[in-house]
Short mmCIF file of C-alpha atoms in Angstrom, two decimals:
data_model
loop_
_atom_site.label_atom_id
_atom_site.label_comp_id
_atom_site.label_asym_id
_atom_site.label_seq_id
_atom_site.Cartn_x
_atom_site.Cartn_y
_atom_site.Cartn_z
CA MET A 1 0.01 0.16 0.10
CA PRO A 2 1.67 3.46 -0.97
CA LEU A 3 2.48 6.10 1.66
CA THR A 4 0.34 8.97 2.07
CA PRO A 5 1.34 12.60 3.40
CA LEU A 6 -0.41 11.69 6.57
CA ASP A 7 1.57 8.68 7.13
CA ILE A 8 4.86 10.63 6.46
CA HIS A 9 3.85 13.50 8.73
CA ASN A 10 2.84 10.81 11.40
CA LYS A 11 5.99 8.84 11.27
CA GLU A 12 8.02 8.88 14.53
CA PHE A 13 11.43 7.59 14.75
CA ALA A 14 13.19 6.05 17.70
CA ARG A 15 15.95 8.31 19.53
CA ARG A 16 19.36 7.32 19.94
CA LEU A 17 22.43 8.99 21.10
CA ARG A 18 24.16 10.34 18.48
CA GLY A 19 21.24 10.37 16.10
CA TYR A 20 20.06 12.91 13.24
CA ASP A 21 19.22 16.60 14.18
CA GLU A 22 15.45 16.35 14.79
CA ASP A 23 14.58 19.57 13.40
CA GLN A 24 16.39 18.87 10.35
CA VAL A 25 14.70 15.59 9.75
CA ASN A 26 11.14 17.37 10.55
CA GLU A 27 11.99 20.06 7.92
CA PHE A 28 13.16 17.30 5.31
CA LEU A 29 10.02 15.27 6.28
CA ASP A 30 7.76 18.42 5.65
CA GLN A 31 9.53 19.34 2.36
CA ILE A 32 8.78 15.52 1.48
CA ILE A 33 5.24 15.74 2.32
CA LYS A 34 4.65 19.16 0.34
CA ASP A 35 6.23 17.34 -2.75
CA TYR A 36 4.47 14.32 -2.28
CA GLU A 37 1.26 15.93 -2.03
CA ALA A 38 1.99 18.06 -4.98
CA MET A 39 3.05 14.91 -7.08
CA ILE A 40 -0.41 13.20 -5.94
CA ARG A 41 -2.46 16.24 -6.81
CA GLU A 42 -0.50 16.47 -10.41
CA ASN A 43 -0.94 12.62 -10.74
CA LYS A 44 -5.00 12.96 -10.11
CA GLU A 45 -5.08 15.66 -12.72
CA LEU A 46 -3.16 13.81 -14.99
CA GLN A 47 -5.43 10.82 -14.53
CA ASN A 48 -8.43 13.18 -15.01
CA MET A 49 -6.95 14.43 -18.09
CA VAL A 50 -6.46 10.75 -19.33
CA ALA A 51 -10.14 10.01 -18.59
CA ALA A 52 -11.27 12.92 -20.47
CA SER A 53 -8.90 12.21 -23.29
CA GLN A 54 -10.17 8.54 -23.50
CA ASP A 55 -13.87 10.02 -23.37
CA LYS A 56 -13.05 12.15 -26.31
CA LEU A 57 -11.60 9.79 -28.09
CA GLY A 58 -14.17 7.10 -27.57
CA HIS A 59 -16.63 9.67 -28.72
CA PHE A 60 -14.80 10.44 -31.96
CA SER A 61 -14.23 6.84 -32.36
CA ASN A 62 -18.15 6.51 -32.34
CA ILE A 63 -18.53 9.45 -34.68
CA GLU A 64 -15.82 8.20 -37.20
CA GLU A 65 -17.66 4.90 -37.02
CA THR A 66 -21.13 6.58 -37.60
CA LEU A 67 -19.67 8.54 -40.62
CA SER A 68 -18.05 5.66 -42.28
CA LYS A 69 -21.35 3.68 -42.22
CA THR A 70 -23.28 6.93 -43.24
CA ILE A 71 -20.78 6.98 -46.20
CA ILE A 72 -21.19 3.44 -46.89
CA VAL A 73 -24.99 3.50 -46.68
CA ALA A 74 -24.72 6.78 -49.13
CA GLN A 75 -22.60 5.24 -51.49
CA GLU A 76 -25.00 1.96 -51.74
CA ALA A 77 -27.88 4.24 -52.09
CA ALA A 78 -25.87 6.38 -55.05
CA ASP A 79 -25.18 3.09 -56.78
CA GLU A 80 -28.68 1.85 -56.39
CA LEU A 81 -30.02 5.16 -57.68
CA LYS A 82 -27.62 5.04 -60.49
CA ASN A 83 -28.54 1.34 -61.64
CA ASN A 84 -32.28 2.49 -61.22
CA ALA A 85 -31.75 5.27 -63.45
CA LYS A 86 -29.82 3.35 -66.00
CA LYS A 87 -32.74 0.64 -66.06
CA GLU A 88 -35.39 3.33 -66.25
CA ALA A 89 -33.45 5.03 -69.11
CA HIS A 90 -33.02 1.89 -70.93
CA LEU A 91 -36.73 1.07 -70.43
CA ILE A 92 -37.51 4.58 -71.75
CA VAL A 93 -35.27 4.11 -74.77
CA LYS A 94 -36.98 0.69 -75.46
CA GLU A 95 -40.30 2.32 -75.46
CA ALA A 96 -39.20 5.18 -77.68
CA GLU A 97 -38.08 2.64 -80.11
CA LYS A 98 -41.34 0.71 -80.26
CA ASN A 99 -43.22 4.20 -80.33
CA ALA A 100 -40.94 5.16 -83.37
CA ASP A 101 -41.39 1.70 -85.00
CA ARG A 102 -45.20 1.99 -84.40
CA ILE A 103 -45.28 5.47 -85.76
CA ILE A 104 -43.30 4.32 -88.92
CA ASN A 105 -45.49 1.32 -89.57
CA ASP A 106 -48.50 3.49 -89.29
CA ALA A 107 -46.95 6.18 -91.75
CA LEU A 108 -46.25 3.38 -94.11
CA ALA A 109 -49.61 1.75 -93.77
CA LYS A 110 -51.24 5.26 -94.43
CA SER A 111 -48.89 6.08 -97.27
CA ARG A 112 -49.47 2.66 -99.02
CA LYS A 113 -53.33 3.38 -98.50
CA ILE A 114 -52.91 6.87 -100.17
CA ALA A 115 -50.99 5.51 -102.86
CA LEU A 116 -53.84 3.07 -103.49
CA GLU A 117 -56.02 5.85 -103.18
CA VAL A 118 -54.27 7.82 -105.71
CA GLU A 119 -53.93 4.69 -108.10
CA GLU A 120 -57.84 4.46 -107.73
CA LEU A 121 -58.51 7.90 -108.50
CA LYS A 122 -56.25 7.96 -111.50
CA LYS A 123 -57.99 4.84 -112.76
CA GLN A 124 -61.31 6.54 -112.02
CA ALA A 125 -60.25 9.82 -113.79
CA THR A 126 -59.05 7.81 -116.78
CA ILE A 127 -62.54 5.98 -116.93
CA TYR A 128 -64.14 9.37 -116.39
CA ARG A 129 -62.27 11.20 -119.17
CA ALA A 130 -62.78 8.07 -121.47
CA ARG A 131 -66.56 8.04 -120.72
CA PHE A 132 -66.84 11.87 -121.32
CA ARG A 133 -64.58 11.77 -124.58
CA ALA A 134 -67.11 9.04 -125.57
CA LEU A 135 -70.21 11.30 -124.48
CA ILE A 136 -68.65 14.16 -126.42
CA GLU A 137 -68.01 12.06 -129.41
CA SER A 138 -71.32 10.60 -129.52
CA GLN A 139 -72.86 14.02 -129.02
CA MET A 140 -70.61 15.37 -131.75
CA GLU A 141 -71.72 12.84 -134.10
CA LEU A 142 -75.34 13.35 -133.23
CA LEU A 143 -74.89 16.90 -134.21
CA SER A 144 -72.80 16.07 -137.44
CA GLN A 145 -76.01 13.86 -138.54
CA ASP A 146 -77.89 15.37 -141.67
CA GLY A 147 -80.95 15.74 -139.57
CA TRP A 148 -79.93 18.74 -137.73
CA ASP A 149 -79.56 20.62 -140.81
CA SER A 150 -83.25 20.45 -141.84
CA LEU A 151 -84.19 21.35 -138.24
CA GLU A 152 -82.41 24.55 -138.63
CA GLY A 153 -84.75 26.16 -141.13
CA ARG A 154 -87.64 25.61 -138.85
CA GLU A 155 -88.80 27.29 -135.87
CA PRO A 156 -89.66 25.27 -132.94
CA ARG A 157 -93.34 24.69 -132.38
CA GLY A 158 -95.41 26.86 -129.98
CA ILE A 159 -93.13 29.69 -130.26
CA GLU A 160 -94.18 32.62 -132.59
CA ALA A 161 -91.98 35.35 -133.57
#
């Protein structure tokens, strides 16, 4: 068990003839007591400082661990978000390609339909033109017949001049 300043203060030495000077010994012991008390105080302060430093170190270690976990979680979330964005972009591109194909196919179908309608209209126009020409030719033929010349000299019935 370590000595305390009180142990040093209460220490009694046996007296002998030709012994040490009692006042010098007491002064020296008083000096030792003061120094020993100062050392004990300093030791307690250092122990308190070490304990406070260990508490701070533990606190900062917890913060470091929390930050590390947070960074890992944030990185994982960023990776997941990035992967989801890539998947979504891929799906959007696929959907756009499908829509583009559908639009192109619809446009081609409409173009073919319009081309068929144009061809049909051309045929109908040709038929109409041929019939109209035939009608005009038949009317011209009627007008060219001899019977019309005799009618030109007469006046129509029921109209008096």
